[in-house]
């Protein structure tokens, strides 16, 4: 591995640690949105914010070695893209959130750096 | 603006509202690509930096709060100072329907997120026809 790649890898790992925490924070916010949606209290602004959160996780997690989070994040993005969110899929949302948490709790895939 | 800069170093503007994605893309293009990279966290900031720096290319996130990527692109395209700068969409939103919605935009290409930081510079070079 070249010196440039060594420096890149170290820098990416540092940024990746920050990204992991940011994505965990986003999951917590998405959990709140799911609860509000299940209660029928998620307004349009909340739906759009939830969609953006899921979209950000979908793009971010895999870039930093947590590729298993990408699929469930895309499912959540699609869920919150619908107006209104479909009740049957809302039931799946908690499982998708758990899958994202599990992916973020694992070690990042080494070959992503 | 699309040709090699006189000093021989590519100059690229990275636009993304996600701090981590912006930082990792900037670092990847600087360290792996050896390019000079500017960064912006919003569409509004991107317009300002593009007009000030006149980069050789812009990597532009699509879904951003406030001014989104397509709107930012349209404003860059409408400005004589920045209209010739090639723009690549960098986005997690790459379903077929989304690509169709962008066909009327004269973008240089789309790079999907997640992306591999180690190959990002190569992907940009390939889309823009920049030689090694």
PDB file of C-alpha atoms in Angstrom:
ATOM      1  CA  UNK A   1       0.000   0.000   0.000  1.00  0.00           C
ATOM      2  CA  UNK A   2       1.421   3.416  -0.924  1.00  0.00           C
ATOM      3  CA  UNK A   3       2.014   6.238   1.536  1.00  0.00           C
ATOM      4  CA  UNK A   4      -0.865   8.184   0.032  1.00  0.00           C
ATOM      5  CA  UNK A   5      -3.178   5.237   0.572  1.00  0.00           C
ATOM      6  CA  UNK A   6      -1.977   4.856   4.171  1.00  0.00           C
ATOM      7  CA  UNK A   7      -2.749   8.498   4.857  1.00  0.00           C
ATOM      8  CA  UNK A   8      -6.106   8.195   3.117  1.00  0.00           C
ATOM      9  CA  UNK A   9      -7.048   5.136   5.111  1.00  0.00           C
ATOM     10  CA  UNK A  10      -6.245   6.790   8.446  1.00  0.00           C
ATOM     11  CA  UNK A  11      -8.149   9.912   7.504  1.00  0.00           C
ATOM     12  CA  UNK A  12     -11.139   7.950   6.235  1.00  0.00           C
ATOM     13  CA  UNK A  13     -11.299   5.884   9.424  1.00  0.00           C
ATOM     14  CA  UNK A  14     -11.357   9.073  11.494  1.00  0.00           C
ATOM     15  CA  UNK A  15     -14.136  10.614   9.435  1.00  0.00           C
ATOM     16  CA  UNK A  16     -15.916   7.249   9.427  1.00  0.00           C
ATOM     17  CA  UNK A  17     -16.085   7.229  13.225  1.00  0.00           C
ATOM     18  CA  UNK A  18     -17.802  10.622  13.136  1.00  0.00           C
ATOM     19  CA  UNK A  19     -20.132   9.416  10.381  1.00  0.00           C
ATOM     20  CA  UNK A  20     -21.105   6.348  12.408  1.00  0.00           C
ATOM     21  CA  UNK A  21     -22.217   8.486  15.340  1.00  0.00           C
ATOM     22  CA  UNK A  22     -24.066  10.889  13.037  1.00  0.00           C
ATOM     23  CA  UNK A  23     -25.908   7.967  11.464  1.00  0.00           C
ATOM     24  CA  UNK A  24     -26.838   6.547  14.877  1.00  0.00           C
ATOM     25  CA  UNK A  25     -28.272   9.972  15.744  1.00  0.00           C
ATOM     26  CA  UNK A  26     -30.227   9.927  12.481  1.00  0.00           C
ATOM     27  CA  UNK A  27     -31.595   6.460  13.311  1.00  0.00           C
ATOM     28  CA  UNK A  28     -32.850   7.796  16.642  1.00  0.00           C
ATOM     29  CA  UNK A  29     -34.609  10.664  14.859  1.00  0.00           C
ATOM     30  CA  UNK A  30     -36.095   8.208  12.349  1.00  0.00           C
ATOM     31  CA  UNK A  31     -37.368   6.070  15.220  1.00  0.00           C
ATOM     32  CA  UNK A  32     -39.233   9.104  16.546  1.00  0.00           C
ATOM     33  CA  UNK A  33     -40.684   9.737  13.101  1.00  0.00           C
ATOM     34  CA  UNK A  34     -41.867   6.132  12.807  1.00  0.00           C
ATOM     35  CA  UNK A  35     -43.553   6.338  16.205  1.00  0.00           C
ATOM     36  CA  UNK A  36     -45.285   9.580  15.201  1.00  0.00           C
ATOM     37  CA  UNK A  37     -46.367   8.036  11.897  1.00  0.00           C
ATOM     38  CA  UNK A  38     -47.789   4.986  13.653  1.00  0.00           C
ATOM     39  CA  UNK A  39     -49.719   7.342  15.956  1.00  0.00           C
ATOM     40  CA  UNK A  40     -50.932   9.347  12.968  1.00  0.00           C
ATOM     41  CA  UNK A  41     -49.100  12.443  14.141  1.00  0.00           C
ATOM     42  CA  UNK A  42     -46.386  12.782  11.490  1.00  0.00           C
ATOM     43  CA  UNK A  43     -46.992  15.980   9.544  1.00  0.00           C
ATOM     44  CA  UNK A  44     -45.728  16.730   6.043  1.00  0.00           C
ATOM     45  CA  UNK A  45     -42.597  18.500   7.234  1.00  0.00           C
ATOM     46  CA  UNK A  46     -41.827  15.564   9.499  1.00  0.00           C
ATOM     47  CA  UNK A  47     -42.338  13.091   6.666  1.00  0.00           C
ATOM     48  CA  UNK A  48     -39.982  14.984   4.368  1.00  0.00           C
ATOM     49  CA  UNK A  49     -37.385  15.306   7.127  1.00  0.00           C
ATOM     50  CA  UNK A  50     -37.607  11.559   7.782  1.00  0.00           C
ATOM     51  CA  UNK A  51     -37.198  10.822   4.084  1.00  0.00           C
ATOM     52  CA  UNK A  52     -34.083  13.001   3.974  1.00  0.00           C
ATOM     53  CA  UNK A  53     -32.642  11.311   7.082  1.00  0.00           C
ATOM     54  CA  UNK A  54     -33.106   7.861   5.546  1.00  0.00           C
ATOM     55  CA  UNK A  55     -31.622   9.077   2.271  1.00  0.00           C
ATOM     56  CA  UNK A  56     -28.567  10.440   4.077  1.00  0.00           C
ATOM     57  CA  UNK A  57     -28.018   7.167   5.918  1.00  0.00           C
ATOM     58  CA  UNK A  58     -28.355   5.249   2.647  1.00  0.00           C
ATOM     59  CA  UNK A  59     -25.609   7.332   1.093  1.00  0.00           C
ATOM     60  CA  UNK A  60     -23.359   7.636   4.101  1.00  0.00           C
ATOM     61  CA  UNK A  61     -23.273   4.283   5.882  1.00  0.00           C
ATOM     62  CA  UNK A  62     -21.996   2.245   2.947  1.00  0.00           C
ATOM     63  CA  UNK A  63     -19.356   4.807   2.093  1.00  0.00           C
ATOM     64  CA  UNK A  64     -17.857   4.278   5.533  1.00  0.00           C
ATOM     65  CA  UNK A  65     -17.932   0.474   5.508  1.00  0.00           C
ATOM     66  CA  UNK A  66     -21.414  -0.210   6.866  1.00  0.00           C
ATOM     67  CA  UNK A  67     -22.949  -1.421   3.626  1.00  0.00           C
ATOM     68  CA  UNK A  68     -25.533  -3.630   5.347  1.00  0.00           C
ATOM     69  CA  UNK A  69     -27.313  -0.435   6.429  1.00  0.00           C
ATOM     70  CA  UNK A  70     -27.855   0.794   2.884  1.00  0.00           C
ATOM     71  CA  UNK A  71     -30.718  -1.530   1.921  1.00  0.00           C
ATOM     72  CA  UNK A  72     -32.930  -0.941   4.964  1.00  0.00           C
ATOM     73  CA  UNK A  73     -32.197   2.794   4.746  1.00  0.00           C
ATOM     74  CA  UNK A  74     -33.447   2.785   1.146  1.00  0.00           C
ATOM     75  CA  UNK A  75     -36.595   0.943   2.301  1.00  0.00           C
ATOM     76  CA  UNK A  76     -37.202   3.674   4.875  1.00  0.00           C
ATOM     77  CA  UNK A  77     -36.585   6.377   2.281  1.00  0.00           C
ATOM     78  CA  UNK A  78     -39.189   4.778   0.008  1.00  0.00           C
ATOM     79  CA  UNK A  79     -41.581   4.437   2.943  1.00  0.00           C
ATOM     80  CA  UNK A  80     -41.398   8.125   3.782  1.00  0.00           C
ATOM     81  CA  UNK A  81     -41.551   9.105   0.100  1.00  0.00           C
ATOM     82  CA  UNK A  82     -45.123   7.793   0.011  1.00  0.00           C
ATOM     83  CA  UNK A  83     -47.980  10.067   1.019  1.00  0.00           C
ATOM     84  CA  UNK A  84     -49.187   9.035   3.503  1.00  0.00           C
ATOM     85  CA  UNK A  85     -46.791   6.336   4.705  1.00  0.00           C
ATOM     86  CA  UNK A  86     -48.451   2.950   4.253  1.00  0.00           C
ATOM     87  CA  UNK A  87     -49.421   1.286   7.560  1.00  0.00           C
ATOM     88  CA  UNK A  88     -48.275  -2.186   6.485  1.00  0.00           C
ATOM     89  CA  UNK A  89     -44.828  -0.847   5.687  1.00  0.00           C
ATOM     90  CA  UNK A  90     -44.699   1.183   8.876  1.00  0.00           C
ATOM     91  CA  UNK A  91     -44.824  -2.155  10.685  1.00  0.00           C
ATOM     92  CA  UNK A  92     -41.650  -3.129   8.809  1.00  0.00           C
ATOM     93  CA  UNK A  93     -39.956   0.150   9.669  1.00  0.00           C
ATOM     94  CA  UNK A  94     -38.943  -0.950  13.171  1.00  0.00           C
ATOM     95  CA  UNK A  95     -37.223  -4.019  11.716  1.00  0.00           C
ATOM     96  CA  UNK A  96     -35.385  -1.871   9.174  1.00  0.00           C
ATOM     97  CA  UNK A  97     -34.240   0.461  11.941  1.00  0.00           C
ATOM     98  CA  UNK A  98     -32.963  -2.542  13.900  1.00  0.00           C
ATOM     99  CA  UNK A  99     -31.085  -3.746  10.820  1.00  0.00           C
ATOM    100  CA  UNK A 100     -29.423  -0.354  10.424  1.00  0.00           C
ATOM    101  CA  UNK A 101     -28.438  -0.304  14.099  1.00  0.00           C
ATOM    102  CA  UNK A 102     -26.989  -3.798  13.802  1.00  0.00           C
ATOM    103  CA  UNK A 103     -25.002  -2.822  10.729  1.00  0.00           C
ATOM    104  CA  UNK A 104     -23.627   0.275  12.444  1.00  0.00           C
ATOM    105  CA  UNK A 105     -22.696  -1.783  15.498  1.00  0.00           C
ATOM    106  CA  UNK A 106     -20.490  -4.057  13.405  1.00  0.00           C
ATOM    107  CA  UNK A 107     -16.914  -3.346  12.411  1.00  0.00           C
ATOM    108  CA  UNK A 108     -16.666  -1.375   9.169  1.00  0.00           C
ATOM    109  CA  UNK A 109     -15.821  -3.463   6.132  1.00  0.00           C
ATOM    110  CA  UNK A 110     -12.088  -3.130   5.638  1.00  0.00           C
ATOM    111  CA  UNK A 111     -12.165  -3.281   1.851  1.00  0.00           C
ATOM    112  CA  UNK A 112     -14.123  -0.042   1.702  1.00  0.00           C
ATOM    113  CA  UNK A 113     -10.943   1.899   2.391  1.00  0.00           C
TER     114      UNK A 113
ATOM    115  CA  UNK B   1     -12.901  25.493 -17.661  1.00  0.00           C
ATOM    116  CA  UNK B   2     -13.112  21.877 -18.756  1.00  0.00           C
ATOM    117  CA  UNK B   3      -9.532  21.682 -19.960  1.00  0.00           C
ATOM    118  CA  UNK B   4      -6.551  20.910 -17.764  1.00  0.00           C
ATOM    119  CA  UNK B   5      -5.769  23.902 -15.586  1.00  0.00           C
ATOM    120  CA  UNK B   6      -2.727  25.900 -16.579  1.00  0.00           C
ATOM    121  CA  UNK B   7      -0.937  24.809 -13.420  1.00  0.00           C
ATOM    122  CA  UNK B   8      -1.689  21.157 -14.161  1.00  0.00           C
ATOM    123  CA  UNK B   9      -3.798  20.535 -11.066  1.00  0.00           C
ATOM    124  CA  UNK B  10      -7.496  19.797 -11.356  1.00  0.00           C
ATOM    125  CA  UNK B  11      -9.726  22.039  -9.266  1.00  0.00           C
ATOM    126  CA  UNK B  12     -12.977  20.493  -8.078  1.00  0.00           C
ATOM    127  CA  UNK B  13     -15.876  21.775  -5.995  1.00  0.00           C
ATOM    128  CA  UNK B  14     -17.597  19.172  -3.773  1.00  0.00           C
ATOM    129  CA  UNK B  15     -21.104  20.047  -2.601  1.00  0.00           C
ATOM    130  CA  UNK B  16     -22.904  17.979   0.046  1.00  0.00           C
ATOM    131  CA  UNK B  17     -24.864  18.871   3.182  1.00  0.00           C
ATOM    132  CA  UNK B  18     -23.534  15.766   4.981  1.00  0.00           C
ATOM    133  CA  UNK B  19     -20.289  16.852   6.663  1.00  0.00           C
ATOM    134  CA  UNK B  20     -18.769  13.369   6.652  1.00  0.00           C
ATOM    135  CA  UNK B  21     -19.483  12.719   2.985  1.00  0.00           C
ATOM    136  CA  UNK B  22     -18.149  16.153   2.049  1.00  0.00           C
ATOM    137  CA  UNK B  23     -14.973  15.611   4.077  1.00  0.00           C
ATOM    138  CA  UNK B  24     -14.292  12.104   2.806  1.00  0.00           C
ATOM    139  CA  UNK B  25     -14.892  13.104  -0.809  1.00  0.00           C
ATOM    140  CA  UNK B  26     -12.649  16.137  -0.424  1.00  0.00           C
ATOM    141  CA  UNK B  27      -9.924  14.046   1.168  1.00  0.00           C
ATOM    142  CA  UNK B  28     -10.200  11.315  -1.430  1.00  0.00           C
ATOM    143  CA  UNK B  29      -9.897  13.734  -4.325  1.00  0.00           C
ATOM    144  CA  UNK B  30      -7.024  15.609  -2.701  1.00  0.00           C
ATOM    145  CA  UNK B  31      -4.962  12.632  -1.537  1.00  0.00           C
ATOM    146  CA  UNK B  32      -5.784   9.996  -4.119  1.00  0.00           C
ATOM    147  CA  UNK B  33      -6.468  12.305  -7.047  1.00  0.00           C
ATOM    148  CA  UNK B  34      -3.936  14.960  -6.147  1.00  0.00           C
ATOM    149  CA  UNK B  35      -6.474  17.648  -6.988  1.00  0.00           C
ATOM    150  CA  UNK B  36      -7.268  20.974  -5.369  1.00  0.00           C
ATOM    151  CA  UNK B  37     -10.689  20.657  -3.793  1.00  0.00           C
ATOM    152  CA  UNK B  38     -13.128  23.250  -2.523  1.00  0.00           C
ATOM    153  CA  UNK B  39     -16.175  22.341  -0.481  1.00  0.00           C
ATOM    154  CA  UNK B  40     -19.651  23.722   0.048  1.00  0.00           C
ATOM    155  CA  UNK B  41     -22.378  22.531   2.397  1.00  0.00           C
ATOM    156  CA  UNK B  42     -25.383  23.917   0.550  1.00  0.00           C
ATOM    157  CA  UNK B  43     -26.586  24.915  -2.886  1.00  0.00           C
ATOM    158  CA  UNK B  44     -26.341  28.590  -2.024  1.00  0.00           C
ATOM    159  CA  UNK B  45     -22.753  28.227  -0.858  1.00  0.00           C
ATOM    160  CA  UNK B  46     -21.985  26.160  -3.962  1.00  0.00           C
ATOM    161  CA  UNK B  47     -23.098  28.980  -6.262  1.00  0.00           C
ATOM    162  CA  UNK B  48     -20.918  31.439  -4.389  1.00  0.00           C
ATOM    163  CA  UNK B  49     -17.855  29.190  -4.415  1.00  0.00           C
ATOM    164  CA  UNK B  50     -18.290  28.189  -8.043  1.00  0.00           C
ATOM    165  CA  UNK B  51     -18.420  31.836  -9.123  1.00  0.00           C
ATOM    166  CA  UNK B  52     -15.403  32.693  -6.978  1.00  0.00           C
ATOM    167  CA  UNK B  53     -13.196  29.695  -7.769  1.00  0.00           C
ATOM    168  CA  UNK B  54     -14.360  28.696 -11.262  1.00  0.00           C
ATOM    169  CA  UNK B  55     -13.472  25.022 -10.678  1.00  0.00           C
ATOM    170  CA  UNK B  56     -12.864  22.479 -13.446  1.00  0.00           C
ATOM    171  CA  UNK B  57     -15.789  20.383 -12.209  1.00  0.00           C
ATOM    172  CA  UNK B  58     -18.500  20.239  -9.557  1.00  0.00           C
ATOM    173  CA  UNK B  59     -19.594  17.134  -7.635  1.00  0.00           C
ATOM    174  CA  UNK B  60     -23.096  17.979  -6.529  1.00  0.00           C
ATOM    175  CA  UNK B  61     -25.344  16.200  -4.040  1.00  0.00           C
ATOM    176  CA  UNK B  62     -28.949  15.945  -5.234  1.00  0.00           C
ATOM    177  CA  UNK B  63     -31.061  15.869  -2.076  1.00  0.00           C
ATOM    178  CA  UNK B  64     -30.094  18.818   0.089  1.00  0.00           C
ATOM    179  CA  UNK B  65     -32.275  20.976   2.332  1.00  0.00           C
ATOM    180  CA  UNK B  66     -32.993  24.410   0.925  1.00  0.00           C
ATOM    181  CA  UNK B  67     -31.669  24.586  -2.623  1.00  0.00           C
ATOM    182  CA  UNK B  68     -31.433  21.015  -3.943  1.00  0.00           C
ATOM    183  CA  UNK B  69     -28.939  19.707  -6.479  1.00  0.00           C
ATOM    184  CA  UNK B  70     -31.024  20.094  -9.657  1.00  0.00           C
ATOM    185  CA  UNK B  71     -31.936  23.686  -8.713  1.00  0.00           C
ATOM    186  CA  UNK B  72     -28.303  24.460  -7.932  1.00  0.00           C
ATOM    187  CA  UNK B  73     -27.307  22.953 -11.275  1.00  0.00           C
ATOM    188  CA  UNK B  74     -29.887  25.063 -13.117  1.00  0.00           C
ATOM    189  CA  UNK B  75     -28.542  28.231 -11.534  1.00  0.00           C
ATOM    190  CA  UNK B  76     -24.949  27.286 -12.367  1.00  0.00           C
ATOM    191  CA  UNK B  77     -26.057  26.529 -15.912  1.00  0.00           C
ATOM    192  CA  UNK B  78     -27.863  29.869 -16.230  1.00  0.00           C
ATOM    193  CA  UNK B  79     -24.831  31.898 -15.190  1.00  0.00           C
ATOM    194  CA  UNK B  80     -22.438  32.710 -18.075  1.00  0.00           C
ATOM    195  CA  UNK B  81     -19.528  32.534 -15.648  1.00  0.00           C
ATOM    196  CA  UNK B  82     -20.263  28.955 -14.577  1.00  0.00           C
ATOM    197  CA  UNK B  83     -22.393  27.479 -17.357  1.00  0.00           C
ATOM    198  CA  UNK B  84     -19.522  25.513 -18.917  1.00  0.00           C
ATOM    199  CA  UNK B  85     -18.360  23.850 -15.695  1.00  0.00           C
ATOM    200  CA  UNK B  86     -19.199  20.129 -15.894  1.00  0.00           C
ATOM    201  CA  UNK B  87     -21.397  18.919 -13.056  1.00  0.00           C
ATOM    202  CA  UNK B  88     -21.584  15.366 -11.724  1.00  0.00           C
ATOM    203  CA  UNK B  89     -24.450  14.391  -9.463  1.00  0.00           C
ATOM    204  CA  UNK B  90     -23.247  12.512  -6.379  1.00  0.00           C
ATOM    205  CA  UNK B  91     -26.279  10.891  -4.865  1.00  0.00           C
ATOM    206  CA  UNK B  92     -27.881   7.925  -3.165  1.00  0.00           C
ATOM    207  CA  UNK B  93     -30.924   8.618  -5.306  1.00  0.00           C
ATOM    208  CA  UNK B  94     -30.199   6.750  -8.534  1.00  0.00           C
ATOM    209  CA  UNK B  95     -33.358   4.844  -9.329  1.00  0.00           C
ATOM    210  CA  UNK B  96     -34.395   4.676 -12.983  1.00  0.00           C
ATOM    211  CA  UNK B  97     -37.166   7.202 -12.465  1.00  0.00           C
ATOM    212  CA  UNK B  98     -34.723   9.682 -10.978  1.00  0.00           C
ATOM    213  CA  UNK B  99     -32.330   9.296 -13.884  1.00  0.00           C
ATOM    214  CA  UNK B 100     -35.215   9.958 -16.295  1.00  0.00           C
ATOM    215  CA  UNK B 101     -36.076  13.120 -14.379  1.00  0.00           C
ATOM    216  CA  UNK B 102     -32.545  14.384 -14.907  1.00  0.00           C
ATOM    217  CA  UNK B 103     -32.324  13.643 -18.637  1.00  0.00           C
ATOM    218  CA  UNK B 104     -33.231  17.218 -19.528  1.00  0.00           C
ATOM    219  CA  UNK B 105     -30.325  18.460 -17.436  1.00  0.00           C
ATOM    220  CA  UNK B 106     -26.979  18.598 -19.175  1.00  0.00           C
ATOM    221  CA  UNK B 107     -25.081  16.928 -16.376  1.00  0.00           C
ATOM    222  CA  UNK B 108     -21.762  15.206 -17.029  1.00  0.00           C
ATOM    223  CA  UNK B 109     -22.751  12.075 -15.136  1.00  0.00           C
ATOM    224  CA  UNK B 110     -23.949  10.485 -11.930  1.00  0.00           C
ATOM    225  CA  UNK B 111     -21.892   8.794  -9.211  1.00  0.00           C
ATOM    226  CA  UNK B 112     -23.862   6.696  -6.743  1.00  0.00           C
ATOM    227  CA  UNK B 113     -23.545   6.870  -2.982  1.00  0.00           C
ATOM    228  CA  UNK B 114     -22.320   4.826  -1.245  1.00  0.00           C
ATOM    229  CA  UNK B 115     -19.063   5.315  -3.117  1.00  0.00           C
ATOM    230  CA  UNK B 116     -15.563   3.955  -2.662  1.00  0.00           C
ATOM    231  CA  UNK B 117     -13.302   6.849  -1.601  1.00  0.00           C
ATOM    232  CA  UNK B 118     -10.286   5.119  -3.113  1.00  0.00           C
ATOM    233  CA  UNK B 119     -11.818   5.033  -6.598  1.00  0.00           C
ATOM    234  CA  UNK B 120     -13.799   8.294  -6.546  1.00  0.00           C
ATOM    235  CA  UNK B 121     -11.127  10.322  -8.357  1.00  0.00           C
ATOM    236  CA  UNK B 122     -10.929   7.640 -11.039  1.00  0.00           C
ATOM    237  CA  UNK B 123     -14.689   7.665 -11.517  1.00  0.00           C
ATOM    238  CA  UNK B 124     -14.709  11.447 -11.875  1.00  0.00           C
ATOM    239  CA  UNK B 125     -11.815  11.329 -14.331  1.00  0.00           C
ATOM    240  CA  UNK B 126     -13.551   8.697 -16.419  1.00  0.00           C
ATOM    241  CA  UNK B 127     -16.830  10.604 -16.584  1.00  0.00           C
ATOM    242  CA  UNK B 128     -15.065  13.817 -17.583  1.00  0.00           C
ATOM    243  CA  UNK B 129     -12.577  12.237 -19.949  1.00  0.00           C
ATOM    244  CA  UNK B 130      -9.676  13.404 -17.875  1.00  0.00           C
ATOM    245  CA  UNK B 131      -6.620  11.344 -18.706  1.00  0.00           C
ATOM    246  CA  UNK B 132      -4.382   9.779 -16.051  1.00  0.00           C
TER     247      UNK B 132
END
